[in-house]
Short mmCIF file of C-alpha atoms in Angstrom, two decimals:
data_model
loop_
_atom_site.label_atom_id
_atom_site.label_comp_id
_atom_site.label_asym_id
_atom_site.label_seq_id
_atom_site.Cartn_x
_atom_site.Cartn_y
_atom_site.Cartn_z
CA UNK A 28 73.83 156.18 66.27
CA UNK A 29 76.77 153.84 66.60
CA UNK A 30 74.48 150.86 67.60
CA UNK A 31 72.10 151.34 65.28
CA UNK A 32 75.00 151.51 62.38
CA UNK A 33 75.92 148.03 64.20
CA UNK A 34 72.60 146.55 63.86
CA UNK A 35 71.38 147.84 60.52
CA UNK A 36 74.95 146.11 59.36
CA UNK A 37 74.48 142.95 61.17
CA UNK A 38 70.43 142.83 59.70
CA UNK A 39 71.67 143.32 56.29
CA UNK A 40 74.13 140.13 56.35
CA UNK A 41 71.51 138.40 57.53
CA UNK A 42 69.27 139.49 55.03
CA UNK A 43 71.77 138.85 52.47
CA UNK A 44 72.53 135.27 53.58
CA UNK A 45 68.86 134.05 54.20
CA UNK A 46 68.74 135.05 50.56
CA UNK A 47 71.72 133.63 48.92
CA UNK A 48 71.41 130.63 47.09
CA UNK A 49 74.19 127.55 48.35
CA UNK A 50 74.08 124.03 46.59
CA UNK A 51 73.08 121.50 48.57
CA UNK A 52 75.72 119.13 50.88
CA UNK A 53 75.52 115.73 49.80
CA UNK A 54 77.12 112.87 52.26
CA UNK A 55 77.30 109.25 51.81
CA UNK A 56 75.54 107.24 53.89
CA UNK A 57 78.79 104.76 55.13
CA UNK A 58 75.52 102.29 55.98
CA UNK A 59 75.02 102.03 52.02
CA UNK A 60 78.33 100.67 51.25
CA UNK A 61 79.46 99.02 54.14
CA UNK A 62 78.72 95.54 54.03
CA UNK A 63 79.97 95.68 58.12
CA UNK A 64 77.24 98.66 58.73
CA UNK A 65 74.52 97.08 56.88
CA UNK A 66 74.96 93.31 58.87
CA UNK A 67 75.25 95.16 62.53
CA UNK A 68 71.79 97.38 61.30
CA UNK A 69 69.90 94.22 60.74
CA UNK A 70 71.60 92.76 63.85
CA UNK A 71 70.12 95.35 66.21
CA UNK A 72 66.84 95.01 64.34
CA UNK A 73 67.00 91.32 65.64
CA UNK A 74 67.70 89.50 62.34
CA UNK A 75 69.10 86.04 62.39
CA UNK A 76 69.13 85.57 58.82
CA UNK A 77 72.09 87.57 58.45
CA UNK A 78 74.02 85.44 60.54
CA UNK A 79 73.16 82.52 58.93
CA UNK A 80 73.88 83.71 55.66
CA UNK A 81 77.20 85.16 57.05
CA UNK A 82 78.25 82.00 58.80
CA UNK A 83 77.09 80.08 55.56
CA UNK A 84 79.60 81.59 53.46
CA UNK A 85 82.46 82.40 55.57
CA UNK A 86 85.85 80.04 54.84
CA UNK A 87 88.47 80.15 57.64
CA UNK A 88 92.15 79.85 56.15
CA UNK A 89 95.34 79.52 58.43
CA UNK A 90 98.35 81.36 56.45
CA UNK A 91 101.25 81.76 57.86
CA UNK A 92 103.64 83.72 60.15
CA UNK A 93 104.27 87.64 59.93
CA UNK A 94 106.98 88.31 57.14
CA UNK A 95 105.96 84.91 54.95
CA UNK A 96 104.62 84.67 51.61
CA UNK A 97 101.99 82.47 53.15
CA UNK A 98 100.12 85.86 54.98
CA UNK A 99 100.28 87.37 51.69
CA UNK A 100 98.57 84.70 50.00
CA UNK A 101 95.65 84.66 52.28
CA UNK A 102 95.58 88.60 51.94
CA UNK A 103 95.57 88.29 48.14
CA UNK A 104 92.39 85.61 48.83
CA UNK A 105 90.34 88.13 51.02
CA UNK A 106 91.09 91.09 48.31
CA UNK A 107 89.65 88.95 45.65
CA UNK A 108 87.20 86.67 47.00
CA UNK A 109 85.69 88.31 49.51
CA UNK A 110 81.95 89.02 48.30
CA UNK A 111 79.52 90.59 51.38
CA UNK A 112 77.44 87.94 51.96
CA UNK A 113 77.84 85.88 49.80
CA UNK A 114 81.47 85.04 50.20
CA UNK A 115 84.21 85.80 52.89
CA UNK A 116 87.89 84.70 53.43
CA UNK A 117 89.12 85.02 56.84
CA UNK A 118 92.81 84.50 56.83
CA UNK A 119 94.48 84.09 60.24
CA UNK A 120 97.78 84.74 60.56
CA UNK A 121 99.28 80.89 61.54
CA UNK A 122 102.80 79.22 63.15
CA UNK A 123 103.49 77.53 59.99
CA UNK A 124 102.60 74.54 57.97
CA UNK A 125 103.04 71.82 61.23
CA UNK A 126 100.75 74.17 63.61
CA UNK A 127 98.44 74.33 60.24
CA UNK A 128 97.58 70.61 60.01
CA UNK A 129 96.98 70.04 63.65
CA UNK A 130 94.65 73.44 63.34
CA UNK A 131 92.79 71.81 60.17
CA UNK A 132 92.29 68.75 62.46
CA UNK A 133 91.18 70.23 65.29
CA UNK A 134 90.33 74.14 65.45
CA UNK A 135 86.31 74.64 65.28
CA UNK A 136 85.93 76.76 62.28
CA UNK A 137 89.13 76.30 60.47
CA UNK A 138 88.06 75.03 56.63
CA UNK A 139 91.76 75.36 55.22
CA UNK A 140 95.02 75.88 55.44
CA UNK A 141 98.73 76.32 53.94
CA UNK A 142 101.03 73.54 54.03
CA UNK A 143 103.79 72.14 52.81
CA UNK A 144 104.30 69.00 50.59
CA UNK A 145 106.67 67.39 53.04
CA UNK A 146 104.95 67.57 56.55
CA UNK A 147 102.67 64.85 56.35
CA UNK A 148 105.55 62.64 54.78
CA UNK A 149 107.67 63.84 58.18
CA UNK A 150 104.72 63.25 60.77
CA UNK A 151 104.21 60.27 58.92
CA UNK A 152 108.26 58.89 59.10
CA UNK A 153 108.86 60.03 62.50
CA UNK A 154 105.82 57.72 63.61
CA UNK A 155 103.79 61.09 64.74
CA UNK A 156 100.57 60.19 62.91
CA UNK A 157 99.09 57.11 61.13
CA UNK A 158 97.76 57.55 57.47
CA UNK A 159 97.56 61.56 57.71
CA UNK A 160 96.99 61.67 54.43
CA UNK A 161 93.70 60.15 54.42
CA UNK A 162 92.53 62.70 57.03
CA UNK A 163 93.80 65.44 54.37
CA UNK A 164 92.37 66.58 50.95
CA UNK A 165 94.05 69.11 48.48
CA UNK A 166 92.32 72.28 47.05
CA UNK A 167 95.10 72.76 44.75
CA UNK A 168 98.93 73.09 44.53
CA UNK A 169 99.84 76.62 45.51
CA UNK A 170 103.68 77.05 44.10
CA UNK A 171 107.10 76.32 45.33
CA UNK A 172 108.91 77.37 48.22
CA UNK A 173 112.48 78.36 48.09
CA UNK A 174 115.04 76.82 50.81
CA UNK A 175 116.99 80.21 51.61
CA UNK A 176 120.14 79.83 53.89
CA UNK A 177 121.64 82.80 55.15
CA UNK A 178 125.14 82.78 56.73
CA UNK A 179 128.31 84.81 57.18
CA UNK A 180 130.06 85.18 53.70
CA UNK A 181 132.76 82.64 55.08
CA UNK A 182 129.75 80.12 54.79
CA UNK A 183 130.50 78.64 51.41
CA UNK A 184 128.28 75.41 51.46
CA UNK A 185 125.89 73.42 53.87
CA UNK A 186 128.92 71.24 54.56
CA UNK A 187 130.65 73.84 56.41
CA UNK A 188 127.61 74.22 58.89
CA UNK A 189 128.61 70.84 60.59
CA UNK A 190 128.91 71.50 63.92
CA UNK A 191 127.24 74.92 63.78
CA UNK A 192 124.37 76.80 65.55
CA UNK A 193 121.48 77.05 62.91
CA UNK A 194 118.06 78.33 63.34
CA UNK A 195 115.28 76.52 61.40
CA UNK A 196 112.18 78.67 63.02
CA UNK A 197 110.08 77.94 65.53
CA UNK A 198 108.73 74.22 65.57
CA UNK A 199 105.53 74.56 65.02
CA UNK A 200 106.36 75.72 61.34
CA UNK A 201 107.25 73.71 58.63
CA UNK A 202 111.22 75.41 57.64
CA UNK A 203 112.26 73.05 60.79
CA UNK A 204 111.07 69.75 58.80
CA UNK A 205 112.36 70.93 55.72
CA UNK A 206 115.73 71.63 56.85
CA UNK A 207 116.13 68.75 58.53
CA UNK A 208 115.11 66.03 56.16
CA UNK A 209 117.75 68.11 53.85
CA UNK A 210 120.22 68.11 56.23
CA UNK A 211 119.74 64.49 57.20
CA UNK A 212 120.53 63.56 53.29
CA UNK A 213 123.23 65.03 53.19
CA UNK A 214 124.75 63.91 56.17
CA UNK A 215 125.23 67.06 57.82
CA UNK A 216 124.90 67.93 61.47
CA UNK A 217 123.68 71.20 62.58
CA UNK A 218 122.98 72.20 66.11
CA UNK A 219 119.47 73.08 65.52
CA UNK A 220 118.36 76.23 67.20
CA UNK A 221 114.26 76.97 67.29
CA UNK A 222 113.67 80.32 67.05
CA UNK A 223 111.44 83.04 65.16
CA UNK A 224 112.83 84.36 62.06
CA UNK A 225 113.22 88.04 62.22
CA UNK A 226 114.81 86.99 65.85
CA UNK A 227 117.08 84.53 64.10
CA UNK A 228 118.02 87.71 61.23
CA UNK A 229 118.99 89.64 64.51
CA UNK A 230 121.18 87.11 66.15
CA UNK A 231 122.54 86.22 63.08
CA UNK A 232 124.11 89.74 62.30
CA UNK A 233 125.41 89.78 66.31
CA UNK A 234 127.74 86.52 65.86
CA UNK A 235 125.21 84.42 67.95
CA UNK A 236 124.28 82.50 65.30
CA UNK A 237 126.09 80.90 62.68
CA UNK A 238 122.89 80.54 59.89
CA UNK A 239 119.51 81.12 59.46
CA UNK A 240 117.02 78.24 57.35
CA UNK A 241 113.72 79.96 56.18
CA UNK A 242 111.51 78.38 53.57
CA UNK A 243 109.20 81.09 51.81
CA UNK A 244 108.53 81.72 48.01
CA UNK A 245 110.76 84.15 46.78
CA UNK A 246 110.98 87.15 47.46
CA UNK A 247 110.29 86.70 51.05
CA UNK A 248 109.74 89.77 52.95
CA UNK A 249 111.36 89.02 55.58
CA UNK A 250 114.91 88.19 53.51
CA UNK A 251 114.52 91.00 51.51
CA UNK A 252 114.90 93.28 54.75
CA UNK A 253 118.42 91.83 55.90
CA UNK A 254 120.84 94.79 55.12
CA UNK A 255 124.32 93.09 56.74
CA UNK A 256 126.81 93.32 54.07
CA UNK A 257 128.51 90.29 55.92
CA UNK A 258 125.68 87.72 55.26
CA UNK A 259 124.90 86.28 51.97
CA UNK A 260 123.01 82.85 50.94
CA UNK A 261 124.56 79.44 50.58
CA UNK A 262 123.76 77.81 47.89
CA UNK A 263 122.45 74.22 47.98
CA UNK A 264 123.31 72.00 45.31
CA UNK A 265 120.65 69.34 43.68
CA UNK A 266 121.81 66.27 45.14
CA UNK A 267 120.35 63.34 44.26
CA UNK A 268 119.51 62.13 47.71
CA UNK A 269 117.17 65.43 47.59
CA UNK A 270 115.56 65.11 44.44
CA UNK A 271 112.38 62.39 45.43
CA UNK A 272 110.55 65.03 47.60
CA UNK A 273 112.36 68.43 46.68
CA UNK A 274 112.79 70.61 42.93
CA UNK A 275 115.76 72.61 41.64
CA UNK A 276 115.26 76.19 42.20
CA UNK A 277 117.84 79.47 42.20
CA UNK A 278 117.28 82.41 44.34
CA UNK A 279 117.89 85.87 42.26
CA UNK A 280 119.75 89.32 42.70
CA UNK A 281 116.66 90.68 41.77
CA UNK A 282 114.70 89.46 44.43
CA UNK A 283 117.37 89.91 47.57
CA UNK A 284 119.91 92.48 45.98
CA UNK A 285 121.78 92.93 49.17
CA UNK A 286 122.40 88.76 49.81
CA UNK A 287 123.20 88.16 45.94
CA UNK A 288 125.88 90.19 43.89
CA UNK A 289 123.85 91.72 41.00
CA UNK A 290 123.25 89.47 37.70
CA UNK A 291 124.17 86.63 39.59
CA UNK A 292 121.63 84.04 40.73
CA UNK A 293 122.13 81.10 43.95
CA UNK A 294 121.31 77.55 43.44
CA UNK A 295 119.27 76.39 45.83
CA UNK A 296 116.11 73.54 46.33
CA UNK A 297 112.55 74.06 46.91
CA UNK A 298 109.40 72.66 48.49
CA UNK A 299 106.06 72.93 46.86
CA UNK A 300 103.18 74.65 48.91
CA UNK A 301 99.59 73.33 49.06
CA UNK A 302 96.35 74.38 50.31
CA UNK A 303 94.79 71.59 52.02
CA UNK A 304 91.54 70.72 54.14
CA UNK A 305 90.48 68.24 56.33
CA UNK A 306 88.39 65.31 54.31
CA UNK A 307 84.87 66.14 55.01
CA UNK A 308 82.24 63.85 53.85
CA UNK A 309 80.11 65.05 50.52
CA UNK A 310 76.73 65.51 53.34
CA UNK A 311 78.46 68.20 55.54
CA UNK A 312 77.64 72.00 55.43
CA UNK A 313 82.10 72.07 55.92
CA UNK A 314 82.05 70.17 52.50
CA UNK A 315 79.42 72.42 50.67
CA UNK A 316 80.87 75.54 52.35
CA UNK A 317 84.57 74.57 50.69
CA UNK A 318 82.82 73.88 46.99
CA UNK A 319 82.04 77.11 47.04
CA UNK A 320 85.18 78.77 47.94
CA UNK A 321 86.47 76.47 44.92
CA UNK A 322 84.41 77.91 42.47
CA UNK A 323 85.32 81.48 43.37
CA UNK A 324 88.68 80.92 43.84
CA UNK A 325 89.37 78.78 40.47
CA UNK A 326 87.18 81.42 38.66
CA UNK A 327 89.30 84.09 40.03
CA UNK A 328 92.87 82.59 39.52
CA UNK A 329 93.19 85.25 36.63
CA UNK A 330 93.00 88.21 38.82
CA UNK A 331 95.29 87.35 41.38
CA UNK A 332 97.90 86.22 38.69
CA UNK A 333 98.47 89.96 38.06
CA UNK A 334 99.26 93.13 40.10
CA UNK A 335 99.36 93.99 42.60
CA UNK A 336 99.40 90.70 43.72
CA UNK A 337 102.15 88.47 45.14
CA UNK A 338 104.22 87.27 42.01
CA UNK A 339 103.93 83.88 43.48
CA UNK A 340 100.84 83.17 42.18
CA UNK A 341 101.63 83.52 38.15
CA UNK A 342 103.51 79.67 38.88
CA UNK A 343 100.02 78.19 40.39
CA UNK A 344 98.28 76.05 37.97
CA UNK A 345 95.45 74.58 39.17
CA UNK A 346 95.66 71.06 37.42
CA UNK A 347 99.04 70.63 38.51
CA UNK A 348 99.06 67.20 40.42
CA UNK A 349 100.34 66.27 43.80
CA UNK A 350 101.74 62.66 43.97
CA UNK A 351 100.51 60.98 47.41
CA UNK A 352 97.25 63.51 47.77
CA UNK A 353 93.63 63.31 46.95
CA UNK A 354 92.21 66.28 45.57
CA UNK A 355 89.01 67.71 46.89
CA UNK A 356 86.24 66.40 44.73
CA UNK A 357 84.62 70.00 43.33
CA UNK A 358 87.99 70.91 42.98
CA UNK A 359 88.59 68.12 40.28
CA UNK A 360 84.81 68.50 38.89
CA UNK A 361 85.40 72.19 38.55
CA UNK A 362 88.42 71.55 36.89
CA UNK A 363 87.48 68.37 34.54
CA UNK A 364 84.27 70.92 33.12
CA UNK A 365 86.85 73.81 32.58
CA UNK A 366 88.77 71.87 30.95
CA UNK A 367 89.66 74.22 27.75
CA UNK A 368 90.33 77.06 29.93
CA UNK A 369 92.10 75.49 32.56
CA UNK A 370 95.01 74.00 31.12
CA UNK A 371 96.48 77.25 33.32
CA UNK A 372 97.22 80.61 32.33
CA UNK A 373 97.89 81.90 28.90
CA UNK A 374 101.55 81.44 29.95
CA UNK A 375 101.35 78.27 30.92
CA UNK A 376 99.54 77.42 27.47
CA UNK A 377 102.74 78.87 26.25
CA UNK A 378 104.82 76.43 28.15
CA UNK A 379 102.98 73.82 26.82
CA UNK A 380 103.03 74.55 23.34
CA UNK A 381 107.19 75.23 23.79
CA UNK A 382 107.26 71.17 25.18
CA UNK A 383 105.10 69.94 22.12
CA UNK A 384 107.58 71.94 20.09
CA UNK A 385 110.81 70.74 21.28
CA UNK A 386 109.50 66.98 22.48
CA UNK A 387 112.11 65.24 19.97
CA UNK A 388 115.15 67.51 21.96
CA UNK A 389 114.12 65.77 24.83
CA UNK A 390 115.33 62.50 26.51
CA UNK A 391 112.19 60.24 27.36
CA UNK A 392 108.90 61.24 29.08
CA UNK A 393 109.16 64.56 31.32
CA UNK A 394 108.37 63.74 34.85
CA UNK A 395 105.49 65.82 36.84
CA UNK A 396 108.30 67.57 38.81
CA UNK A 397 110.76 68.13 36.13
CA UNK A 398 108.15 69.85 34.33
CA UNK A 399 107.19 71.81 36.78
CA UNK A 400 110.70 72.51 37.55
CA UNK A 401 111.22 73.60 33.64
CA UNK A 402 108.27 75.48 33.98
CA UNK A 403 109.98 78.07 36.43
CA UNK A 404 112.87 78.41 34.27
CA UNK A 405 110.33 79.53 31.79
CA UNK A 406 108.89 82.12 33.73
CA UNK A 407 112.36 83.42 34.37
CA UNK A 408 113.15 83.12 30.54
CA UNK A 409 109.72 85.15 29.39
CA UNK A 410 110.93 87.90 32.95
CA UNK A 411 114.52 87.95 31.35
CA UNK A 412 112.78 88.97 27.76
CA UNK A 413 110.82 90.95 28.68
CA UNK A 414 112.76 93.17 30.84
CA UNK A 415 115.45 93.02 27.21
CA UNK A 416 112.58 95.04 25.42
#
């Protein structure tokens, strides 16, 4: 009687569940929103097409090294631009701006890269290269990038590094030319050690260094991280042997709160960033593959000018010029038929307006840098405001 109990029990749930009622399971195919899925499918099904049209529209950008505003920017590019097939960004993480141009001369597959202002000036002085320029076009100028010196708080100027042990990154980079063409004008005389930043930051806090040079916009990560309350930065003041190639800047408490006392701000110089490529000629598939990262990217300068993006990129305005460079041709086209929308972003329309306003307060015709120069102190001014409401 027992078993029978047991199976009349066990019928009945099964009874009971063969008739209940359950709402369907729905799953989502990954296949039907992975762009990655969809291109190895057709790949196993022995489509080429797909990897032409992949290849097609696939820019290669050299960034930076780990803990640099550079990698951020070319993560901020692939978040916005990328497009399945019909645009991608690959952004490689780079050695720096010097590694960067001899990558954009000679790496198969490398459309563009990150550089600074002043390398090809330095290959060019120190006899390393012959008319770089020419080899070089510009997409657009990027923004500035901050000279930070970090040093024990007895450090109270670059004069009182003469003599001493100072890392400038590795040389493949671009802080190493920068901090040595500033050096050089101002007469000072480092010992110049070559080694990779966060190693540098390390050394720095044991006593075996006696400062650190890293040039990245503001804030750079890998600043922002140093936690010795013995270290602060130096400030650098605008000397006039500085001012042909370099811009007046100041490094905030807001930015590296354990470096700068709060409220108070460090005067130091900076370098502006570009994004270059190599010259191609107007017949290449390079050249027509660029155009069309142009028109993306320009049409998408909006976006990335707001969160969550690197605050870096509300000072880029794409019709800022760049004495000494030739810009890429679409670039200019795109910009001379977008003309009423491009004169930058609604702040920089702002900026404008504020010049045309107070032109008669102003000694004589402002300079390219100077303005742009002004220009960051009226970004800071609008932050300051804005923070007061």
């Amino acid at each position: 009687m027992r078993k029978l109990g047991r199976l009349l029990a066990i019928a009945t749930m099964v009874l009971v569940s063969v008739g209940t009622a359950y709402p369907a399971e729905t799953e989502v195919d990954p296949s039907a929103v992975s762009d990655g899925l969809k291109a190895i499918f057709r790949y196993n099904n022995g489509s080429r097409d797909t990897a032409n049209r992949l290849n097609a529209n696939t820019v290669t950008l050299m960034s930076g090294t780990i803990g640099g505003t550079y990698v951020q920017i070319g993560a901020d590019l692939e978040s916005v631009l990328d497009d399945g097939e019909n645009l991608r960004v690959l952004s490689i993480v780079g050695r720096g701006s010097v590694q960067s141009v001899a990558d954009i001369l000679y790496l198969k597959g490398v459309d563009l890269g990150i550089v600074r202002s002043d390398t090809l000036d330095y290959l060019e002085k120190k006899g390393f290269a012959n008319n770089i320029k020419g080899q070089f076009t510009y997409i657009t100028k990027l923004y500035n990038e901050e000279v930070h010196v970090v040093a024990p708080k007895s450090v109270h100027s670059l004069a009182d590094l003469e003599g001493k042990k100072v890392s400038v990154d590795l040389p493949n980079g671009g802080t190493f030319v920068t901090a040595i063409a500033i050096f050089e004008r101002l007469g000072i005389h480092p010992k110049l050690a070559y080694i990779e930043q966060r190693i540098a930051y390390d050394k720095l806090s044991k006593g075996e260094l006696d400062a650190v040079v890293a040039v990245q916009g503001q804030p750079s990560k890998a600043t922002t991280q140093i936690k010795d309350p013995n270290l602060h930065l130096v400030p650098i003041d605008y000397a006039k042997s500085l001012q042909p190639d370099y811009l007046p800047a100041q490094l905030t408490s807001d930015n590296y709160p354990n470096l700068i006392a709060k409220g108070e701000v460090v005067d130091t110089v900076a370098v502006p960033a570009v994004l270059a490529a190599f010259n191609w000629s107007p017949h290449t598939e390079r050249y027509r593959r660029l155009a069309h990262f142009v028109d993306a990217f320009f049409s998408k300068i909006g976006e990335l000018q707001q969160p969550p993006f690197h605050p870096k990129w509300k000072e880029v305005a794409l019709n800022a010029p760049l004495p000494g460079w030739v810009r890429f041709r679409p670039a200019q086209e795109w910009l001379d038929q977008n003309a009423s929308t491009v004169a930058g972003s609604d702040v920089r329309k702002e900026f404008e307006q504020f010049l045309s306003q107070n032109q008669a307060r102003l000694a004589g015709p402002i300079r390219s840098e100077d303005r742009e120069a002004l220009f960051r102190q009226f970004l800071e001014w609008q932050k300051a405001h804005a923070i007061a409401r």
